[in-house]
Amino acid sequence: EADIYQTPRYLVIGTGKKITLECSQTMGHDKMYWYQQDPGMELHLIHYSYGVNSTEKGDLSSESTVSRIRTEHFPLTLESARPSHTSQYLCASTQPNRQRVTNEKLFFGSGTQLSVL
Amino acid sequence: AQSVSQHNHHVILSEAASLELGCNYSYGGTVNLFWYVQYPGQHLQLLLKYFSGDPLVKGIKGFEAEFIKSKFSFNLRKPSVQWSDTAEYFCAVKGNDMRFGAGTRLTVKP
C-alpha cells in the first residue's frame, strides 16, 4: 500500500493569496512530481524532483515554485493565486530502479482540488 | 468517491502478441477516462482519453480502448505489441476527482 499524502483535499481561496499545497511520502522515494489537471483534461507535469535540493520545471509553465529540503516532503507554493490556477493538483513519487531492469512504480496522492475566486 | 482497479499487476508478452489490459471503475456519475503510460526513466504520457461519443477510442502508438458503460470498464488494447511498449500503464478515472489505478507493468520480450 502506497503512503503518499496530500493536504488540503479541497481549498477555496481568494485572488492574490499565497498558498502552499503539501505532499508527503513515507516510502523514502527519491523522485517526486507535481501534476496539474484542468477539468476534463489530461495531466500536465509542472515540477519534479530527483532528490533533496533538486527541483526542475516540467512541461507546463506555471507561476508556482517547489522545494525539496527533505526527502519525504515536496510542497508546492503559489505566491499569488489567480482564477486561472483553479485546477486539481496531483503529487506522485517513485523510487528509481538503478539497474533499469524493471520499470519504476509511480504512486499518486489523492490530489488537491483548488478553486481560486 | 470513485475507485479504479487494474486487474493485472505484471504482464509479460512476446513481440507481436496481442495486448489487453483490464481497467474497471466504480462511480455512479459521468466520468472521463484515461490511459497513461510511463516508459522507463520518463514521465507520464497520455495514451488516450474518453470524454463522450464513440466508446472506442484510438490513441497514440496503435493503442485503443473501449468504454463499456454497463461493465464500468475501459480496457486498453493493442493488436501487436513491440519491445518498445515495455512500460508501466495507468488507468485513470475523473469523476468528482481523479483516481488512478495501481498500474500494470508490461514487459515485452524481443
PDB file of C-alpha atoms in Angstrom:
ATOM      1  CA  GLU A   1       0.000   0.000   0.000  1.00  0.00           C
ATOM      2  CA  ALA A   2       1.391   3.384  -1.016  1.00  0.00           C
ATOM      3  CA  ASP A   3       1.845   6.087   1.607  1.00  0.00           C
ATOM      4  CA  ILE A   4       1.706   9.422  -0.121  1.00  0.00           C
ATOM      5  CA  TYR A   5      -0.408  12.173   1.324  1.00  0.00           C
ATOM      6  CA  GLN A   6      -1.660  15.479   0.057  1.00  0.00           C
ATOM      7  CA  THR A   7      -3.246  18.249   2.051  1.00  0.00           C
ATOM      8  CA  PRO A   8      -5.565  20.026   1.887  1.00  0.00           C
ATOM      9  CA  ARG A   9      -8.009  17.855  -0.008  1.00  0.00           C
ATOM     10  CA  TYR A  10     -10.048  20.855  -1.116  1.00  0.00           C
ATOM     11  CA  LEU A  11      -9.169  24.554  -0.987  1.00  0.00           C
ATOM     12  CA  VAL A  12     -11.154  27.636  -1.941  1.00  0.00           C
ATOM     13  CA  ILE A  13      -9.288  30.932  -1.712  1.00  0.00           C
ATOM     14  CA  GLY A  14      -9.418  34.481  -2.992  1.00  0.00           C
ATOM     15  CA  THR A  15      -7.265  36.030  -5.694  1.00  0.00           C
ATOM     16  CA  GLY A  16      -3.866  37.237  -4.597  1.00  0.00           C
ATOM     17  CA  LYS A  17      -3.445  34.851  -1.691  1.00  0.00           C
ATOM     18  CA  LYS A  18      -0.276  32.859  -1.166  1.00  0.00           C
ATOM     19  CA  ILE A  19      -0.893  29.148  -0.739  1.00  0.00           C
ATOM     20  CA  THR A  20       1.160  26.026  -0.212  1.00  0.00           C
ATOM     21  CA  LEU A  21      -0.018  22.588  -1.189  1.00  0.00           C
ATOM     22  CA  GLU A  22       1.545  19.856   0.876  1.00  0.00           C
ATOM     23  CA  CYS A  23       2.769  16.491  -0.296  1.00  0.00           C
ATOM     24  CA  SER A  24       4.498  13.918   1.861  1.00  0.00           C
ATOM     25  CA  GLN A  25       5.507  10.329   1.317  1.00  0.00           C
ATOM     26  CA  THR A  26       6.814   7.834   3.839  1.00  0.00           C
ATOM     27  CA  MET A  27       8.348   5.409   1.359  1.00  0.00           C
ATOM     28  CA  GLY A  28      11.746   7.077   1.141  1.00  0.00           C
ATOM     29  CA  HIS A  29      11.307   7.740  -2.578  1.00  0.00           C
ATOM     30  CA  ASP A  30      13.841   9.967  -4.307  1.00  0.00           C
ATOM     31  CA  LYS A  31      11.688  11.104  -7.228  1.00  0.00           C
ATOM     32  CA  MET A  32       8.628  13.245  -6.665  1.00  0.00           C
ATOM     33  CA  TYR A  33       6.329  15.009  -9.108  1.00  0.00           C
ATOM     34  CA  TRP A  34       3.574  17.613  -9.230  1.00  0.00           C
ATOM     35  CA  TYR A  35       0.943  17.344 -11.940  1.00  0.00           C
ATOM     36  CA  GLN A  36      -1.864  19.744 -12.792  1.00  0.00           C
ATOM     37  CA  GLN A  37      -5.112  18.657 -14.302  1.00  0.00           C
ATOM     38  CA  ASP A  38      -7.780  21.060 -15.558  1.00  0.00           C
ATOM     39  CA  PRO A  39     -11.375  19.777 -15.606  1.00  0.00           C
ATOM     40  CA  GLY A  40     -11.849  17.262 -18.372  1.00  0.00           C
ATOM     41  CA  MET A  41      -8.242  17.448 -19.474  1.00  0.00           C
ATOM     42  CA  GLU A  42      -5.193  15.266 -19.101  1.00  0.00           C
ATOM     43  CA  LEU A  43      -2.339  15.629 -16.630  1.00  0.00           C
ATOM     44  CA  HIS A  44       0.445  18.110 -17.163  1.00  0.00           C
ATOM     45  CA  LEU A  45       3.759  17.910 -15.363  1.00  0.00           C
ATOM     46  CA  ILE A  46       4.575  21.194 -13.623  1.00  0.00           C
ATOM     47  CA  HIS A  47       7.501  20.326 -11.333  1.00  0.00           C
ATOM     48  CA  TYR A  48       9.624  17.374 -10.375  1.00  0.00           C
ATOM     49  CA  SER A  49      12.488  16.474  -8.104  1.00  0.00           C
ATOM     50  CA  TYR A  50      15.049  13.708  -8.201  1.00  0.00           C
ATOM     51  CA  GLY A  51      16.149  14.148  -4.628  1.00  0.00           C
ATOM     52  CA  VAL A  52      16.920  16.586  -1.837  1.00  0.00           C
ATOM     53  CA  ASN A  53      17.826  20.058  -3.128  1.00  0.00           C
ATOM     54  CA  SER A  54      16.943  19.026  -6.681  1.00  0.00           C
ATOM     55  CA  THR A  55      13.948  20.651  -8.415  1.00  0.00           C
ATOM     56  CA  GLU A  56      13.068  21.089 -12.088  1.00  0.00           C
ATOM     57  CA  LYS A  57      10.269  22.682 -14.053  1.00  0.00           C
ATOM     58  CA  GLY A  58       8.073  20.409 -16.102  1.00  0.00           C
ATOM     59  CA  ASP A  59       6.223  20.781 -19.359  1.00  0.00           C
ATOM     60  CA  LEU A  60       3.602  23.249 -18.202  1.00  0.00           C
ATOM     61  CA  SER A  61       4.608  26.807 -17.472  1.00  0.00           C
ATOM     62  CA  SER A  62       3.293  27.633 -14.058  1.00  0.00           C
ATOM     63  CA  GLU A  63       3.608  30.504 -11.612  1.00  0.00           C
ATOM     64  CA  SER A  64       4.442  28.096  -8.854  1.00  0.00           C
ATOM     65  CA  THR A  65       7.560  27.030  -7.019  1.00  0.00           C
ATOM     66  CA  VAL A  66       8.585  23.887  -5.192  1.00  0.00           C
ATOM     67  CA  SER A  67      11.196  22.963  -2.638  1.00  0.00           C
ATOM     68  CA  ARG A  68      12.787  19.696  -1.587  1.00  0.00           C
ATOM     69  CA  ILE A  69      14.560  20.188   1.704  1.00  0.00           C
ATOM     70  CA  ARG A  70      13.674  16.739   2.980  1.00  0.00           C
ATOM     71  CA  THR A  71      13.237  13.510   1.043  1.00  0.00           C
ATOM     72  CA  GLU A  72       9.716  12.940   2.272  1.00  0.00           C
ATOM     73  CA  HIS A  73       8.348  16.444   1.701  1.00  0.00           C
ATOM     74  CA  PHE A  74       7.694  18.252  -1.622  1.00  0.00           C
ATOM     75  CA  PRO A  75       5.472  21.308  -1.125  1.00  0.00           C
ATOM     76  CA  LEU A  76       4.112  23.392  -3.999  1.00  0.00           C
ATOM     77  CA  THR A  77       3.671  27.142  -3.470  1.00  0.00           C
ATOM     78  CA  LEU A  78       1.650  29.707  -5.381  1.00  0.00           C
ATOM     79  CA  GLU A  79       2.846  33.176  -4.405  1.00  0.00           C
ATOM     80  CA  SER A  80      -0.249  34.955  -5.695  1.00  0.00           C
ATOM     81  CA  ALA A  81      -3.186  32.777  -6.656  1.00  0.00           C
ATOM     82  CA  ARG A  82      -5.340  33.664  -9.663  1.00  0.00           C
ATOM     83  CA  PRO A  83      -8.578  32.189 -11.021  1.00  0.00           C
ATOM     84  CA  SER A  84      -6.542  30.585 -13.823  1.00  0.00           C
ATOM     85  CA  HIS A  85      -4.880  28.446 -11.143  1.00  0.00           C
ATOM     86  CA  THR A  86      -8.175  26.716 -10.425  1.00  0.00           C
ATOM     87  CA  SER A  87      -7.375  23.090 -11.060  1.00  0.00           C
ATOM     88  CA  GLN A  88      -6.600  19.774  -9.488  1.00  0.00           C
ATOM     89  CA  TYR A  89      -3.039  19.223  -8.335  1.00  0.00           C
ATOM     90  CA  LEU A  90      -1.672  15.705  -8.049  1.00  0.00           C
ATOM     91  CA  CYS A  91       1.525  14.688  -6.296  1.00  0.00           C
ATOM     92  CA  ALA A  92       3.343  11.465  -7.147  1.00  0.00           C
ATOM     93  CA  SER A  93       6.515   9.678  -6.137  1.00  0.00           C
ATOM     94  CA  THR A  94       8.653   6.806  -7.293  1.00  0.00           C
ATOM     95  CA  GLN A  95      11.851   5.062  -6.367  1.00  0.00           C
ATOM     96  CA  PRO A  96      14.171   4.900  -9.349  1.00  0.00           C
ATOM     97  CA  ASN A  97      15.407   1.492 -10.321  1.00  0.00           C
ATOM     98  CA  ARG A  98      19.125   2.000 -10.656  1.00  0.00           C
ATOM     99  CA  GLN A  99      19.626  -1.235 -12.560  1.00  0.00           C
ATOM    100  CA  ARG A 100      16.986  -0.133 -15.098  1.00  0.00           C
ATOM    101  CA  VAL A 101      15.898  -3.755 -15.216  1.00  0.00           C
ATOM    102  CA  THR A 102      12.304  -3.051 -14.373  1.00  0.00           C
ATOM    103  CA  ASN A 103      10.025  -0.064 -14.641  1.00  0.00           C
ATOM    104  CA  GLU A 104       9.617   2.433 -11.880  1.00  0.00           C
ATOM    105  CA  LYS A 105       6.389   2.208  -9.953  1.00  0.00           C
ATOM    106  CA  LEU A 106       4.561   5.520  -9.670  1.00  0.00           C
ATOM    107  CA  PHE A 107       2.406   6.215  -6.638  1.00  0.00           C
ATOM    108  CA  PHE A 108      -0.132   9.037  -6.554  1.00  0.00           C
ATOM    109  CA  GLY A 109      -1.612  11.092  -3.774  1.00  0.00           C
ATOM    110  CA  SER A 110      -5.346  11.716  -3.705  1.00  0.00           C
ATOM    111  CA  GLY A 111      -4.995  15.244  -5.047  1.00  0.00           C
ATOM    112  CA  THR A 112      -5.840  18.789  -4.001  1.00  0.00           C
ATOM    113  CA  GLN A 113      -8.781  20.474  -5.691  1.00  0.00           C
ATOM    114  CA  LEU A 114      -8.009  24.195  -5.762  1.00  0.00           C
ATOM    115  CA  SER A 115     -10.571  26.880  -6.554  1.00  0.00           C
ATOM    116  CA  VAL A 116      -9.453  30.499  -6.777  1.00  0.00           C
ATOM    117  CA  LEU A 117     -12.257  33.040  -6.702  1.00  0.00           C
TER     118      LEU A 117
ATOM    119  CA  ALA B   1     -15.856   8.675  -4.313  1.00  0.00           C
ATOM    120  CA  GLN B   2     -14.800   6.561  -7.240  1.00  0.00           C
ATOM    121  CA  SER B   3     -12.212   3.795  -7.310  1.00  0.00           C
ATOM    122  CA  VAL B   4     -10.188   2.217 -10.092  1.00  0.00           C
ATOM    123  CA  SER B   5      -8.990  -1.368 -10.397  1.00  0.00           C
ATOM    124  CA  GLN B   6      -6.356  -2.656 -12.743  1.00  0.00           C
ATOM    125  CA  HIS B   7      -6.508  -6.409 -12.701  1.00  0.00           C
ATOM    126  CA  ASN B   8      -3.060  -7.263 -13.946  1.00  0.00           C
ATOM    127  CA  HIS B   9      -0.057  -6.350 -11.865  1.00  0.00           C
ATOM    128  CA  HIS B  10       2.547  -7.579 -14.336  1.00  0.00           C
ATOM    129  CA  VAL B  11       2.024  -8.796 -17.895  1.00  0.00           C
ATOM    130  CA  ILE B  12       4.756 -10.463 -19.913  1.00  0.00           C
ATOM    131  CA  LEU B  13       4.305 -10.892 -23.663  1.00  0.00           C
ATOM    132  CA  SER B  14       6.380 -11.737 -26.677  1.00  0.00           C
ATOM    133  CA  GLU B  15       6.650  -9.315 -29.560  1.00  0.00           C
ATOM    134  CA  ALA B  16       3.698  -9.398 -31.962  1.00  0.00           C
ATOM    135  CA  ALA B  17       1.378 -10.777 -29.295  1.00  0.00           C
ATOM    136  CA  SER B  18      -1.913  -9.025 -28.699  1.00  0.00           C
ATOM    137  CA  LEU B  19      -2.420  -6.991 -25.555  1.00  0.00           C
ATOM    138  CA  GLU B  20      -5.425  -6.287 -23.388  1.00  0.00           C
ATOM    139  CA  LEU B  21      -5.081  -4.578 -20.012  1.00  0.00           C
ATOM    140  CA  GLY B  22      -8.132  -4.513 -17.816  1.00  0.00           C
ATOM    141  CA  CYS B  23      -9.486  -1.448 -16.041  1.00  0.00           C
ATOM    142  CA  ASN B  24     -12.692  -1.266 -14.012  1.00  0.00           C
ATOM    143  CA  TYR B  25     -14.028   1.621 -12.028  1.00  0.00           C
ATOM    144  CA  SER B  26     -16.793   2.272  -9.575  1.00  0.00           C
ATOM    145  CA  TYR B  27     -18.676   5.550  -9.845  1.00  0.00           C
ATOM    146  CA  GLY B  28     -22.313   6.327 -10.474  1.00  0.00           C
ATOM    147  CA  GLY B  29     -21.953   9.582 -12.356  1.00  0.00           C
ATOM    148  CA  THR B  30     -20.416  10.815 -15.573  1.00  0.00           C
ATOM    149  CA  VAL B  31     -16.736  10.023 -15.921  1.00  0.00           C
ATOM    150  CA  ASN B  32     -13.782  10.922 -18.066  1.00  0.00           C
ATOM    151  CA  LEU B  33     -11.429   8.007 -18.652  1.00  0.00           C
ATOM    152  CA  PHE B  34      -7.725   7.969 -19.392  1.00  0.00           C
ATOM    153  CA  TRP B  35      -4.843   5.634 -20.037  1.00  0.00           C
ATOM    154  CA  TYR B  36      -1.360   6.895 -19.258  1.00  0.00           C
ATOM    155  CA  VAL B  37       1.989   5.261 -19.954  1.00  0.00           C
ATOM    156  CA  GLN B  38       5.302   5.698 -18.216  1.00  0.00           C
ATOM    157  CA  TYR B  39       8.338   4.437 -20.080  1.00  0.00           C
ATOM    158  CA  PRO B  40      11.457   3.575 -18.074  1.00  0.00           C
ATOM    159  CA  GLY B  41      13.128   6.734 -16.829  1.00  0.00           C
ATOM    160  CA  GLN B  42      10.483   9.030 -18.293  1.00  0.00           C
ATOM    161  CA  HIS B  43       7.424  10.936 -17.098  1.00  0.00           C
ATOM    162  CA  LEU B  44       3.792  10.044 -17.596  1.00  0.00           C
ATOM    163  CA  GLN B  45       2.400  10.411 -21.095  1.00  0.00           C
ATOM    164  CA  LEU B  46      -1.211  10.364 -22.186  1.00  0.00           C
ATOM    165  CA  LEU B  47      -2.038   7.402 -24.412  1.00  0.00           C
ATOM    166  CA  LEU B  48      -5.699   8.109 -24.978  1.00  0.00           C
ATOM    167  CA  LYS B  49      -8.797   9.538 -23.330  1.00  0.00           C
ATOM    168  CA  TYR B  50     -12.544   9.186 -23.448  1.00  0.00           C
ATOM    169  CA  PHE B  51     -14.924  12.040 -22.669  1.00  0.00           C
ATOM    170  CA  SER B  52     -18.031  11.264 -24.735  1.00  0.00           C
ATOM    171  CA  GLY B  53     -19.179   9.936 -28.106  1.00  0.00           C
ATOM    172  CA  ASP B  54     -17.748   6.837 -29.743  1.00  0.00           C
ATOM    173  CA  PRO B  55     -16.864   4.426 -26.933  1.00  0.00           C
ATOM    174  CA  LEU B  56     -13.982   3.014 -28.973  1.00  0.00           C
ATOM    175  CA  VAL B  57     -11.132   5.425 -28.594  1.00  0.00           C
ATOM    176  CA  LYS B  58      -7.925   5.349 -30.594  1.00  0.00           C
ATOM    177  CA  GLY B  59      -4.733   6.703 -29.117  1.00  0.00           C
ATOM    178  CA  ILE B  60      -1.098   7.058 -29.968  1.00  0.00           C
ATOM    179  CA  LYS B  61       1.254   4.227 -30.965  1.00  0.00           C
ATOM    180  CA  GLY B  62      -1.529   1.916 -32.112  1.00  0.00           C
ATOM    181  CA  PHE B  63      -3.314   1.694 -28.772  1.00  0.00           C
ATOM    182  CA  GLU B  64      -7.072   1.757 -28.405  1.00  0.00           C
ATOM    183  CA  ALA B  65      -9.529   1.406 -25.555  1.00  0.00           C
ATOM    184  CA  GLU B  66     -13.208   0.616 -25.352  1.00  0.00           C
ATOM    185  CA  PHE B  67     -15.557   2.152 -22.812  1.00  0.00           C
ATOM    186  CA  ILE B  68     -18.279  -0.311 -21.827  1.00  0.00           C
ATOM    187  CA  LYS B  69     -20.578   1.610 -19.549  1.00  0.00           C
ATOM    188  CA  SER B  70     -22.622  -1.394 -18.460  1.00  0.00           C
ATOM    189  CA  LYS B  71     -19.466  -3.113 -17.251  1.00  0.00           C
ATOM    190  CA  PHE B  72     -17.801   0.011 -15.849  1.00  0.00           C
ATOM    191  CA  SER B  73     -14.759  -0.953 -17.870  1.00  0.00           C
ATOM    192  CA  PHE B  74     -12.193   0.814 -20.027  1.00  0.00           C
ATOM    193  CA  ASN B  75      -9.785  -1.858 -21.230  1.00  0.00           C
ATOM    194  CA  LEU B  76      -6.679  -0.974 -23.201  1.00  0.00           C
ATOM    195  CA  ARG B  77      -5.790  -2.989 -26.306  1.00  0.00           C
ATOM    196  CA  LYS B  78      -3.096  -3.253 -28.915  1.00  0.00           C
ATOM    197  CA  PRO B  79      -3.178  -5.882 -31.682  1.00  0.00           C
ATOM    198  CA  SER B  80       0.577  -6.424 -31.853  1.00  0.00           C
ATOM    199  CA  VAL B  81       2.987  -5.236 -29.165  1.00  0.00           C
ATOM    200  CA  GLN B  82       6.586  -4.235 -29.686  1.00  0.00           C
ATOM    201  CA  TRP B  83       9.583  -4.395 -27.381  1.00  0.00           C
ATOM    202  CA  SER B  84       9.383  -0.592 -27.091  1.00  0.00           C
ATOM    203  CA  ASP B  85       5.944  -0.915 -25.452  1.00  0.00           C
ATOM    204  CA  THR B  86       7.632  -2.138 -22.273  1.00  0.00           C
ATOM    205  CA  ALA B  87       6.395   0.338 -19.677  1.00  0.00           C
ATOM    206  CA  GLU B  88       4.025   0.922 -16.781  1.00  0.00           C
ATOM    207  CA  TYR B  89       0.412   1.601 -17.772  1.00  0.00           C
ATOM    208  CA  PHE B  90      -2.053   3.519 -15.618  1.00  0.00           C
ATOM    209  CA  CYS B  91      -5.783   3.718 -15.976  1.00  0.00           C
ATOM    210  CA  ALA B  92      -7.384   6.847 -14.517  1.00  0.00           C
ATOM    211  CA  VAL B  93     -10.942   7.956 -13.910  1.00  0.00           C
ATOM    212  CA  LYS B  94     -12.126  11.512 -13.415  1.00  0.00           C
ATOM    213  CA  GLY B  95     -15.431  11.785 -11.614  1.00  0.00           C
ATOM    214  CA  ASN B  96     -15.645  14.060  -8.616  1.00  0.00           C
ATOM    215  CA  ASP B  97     -11.886  13.876  -8.541  1.00  0.00           C
ATOM    216  CA  MET B  98      -9.083  11.999 -10.211  1.00  0.00           C
ATOM    217  CA  ARG B  99      -8.325   8.402  -9.329  1.00  0.00           C
ATOM    218  CA  PHE B 100      -5.516   6.272 -10.682  1.00  0.00           C
ATOM    219  CA  GLY B 101      -5.277   2.535 -10.804  1.00  0.00           C
ATOM    220  CA  ALA B 102      -2.277   0.841  -9.240  1.00  0.00           C
ATOM    221  CA  GLY B 103      -0.667   0.390 -12.648  1.00  0.00           C
ATOM    222  CA  THR B 104       0.181  -2.610 -14.805  1.00  0.00           C
ATOM    223  CA  ARG B 105       3.753  -3.340 -15.695  1.00  0.00           C
ATOM    224  CA  LEU B 106       4.096  -4.607 -19.255  1.00  0.00           C
ATOM    225  CA  THR B 107       7.245  -6.435 -20.272  1.00  0.00           C
ATOM    226  CA  VAL B 108       7.606  -7.294 -23.953  1.00  0.00           C
ATOM    227  CA  LYS B 109      10.241  -9.859 -24.762  1.00  0.00           C
ATOM    228  CA  PRO B 110      12.067  -9.398 -28.067  1.00  0.00           C
TER     229      PRO B 110
END
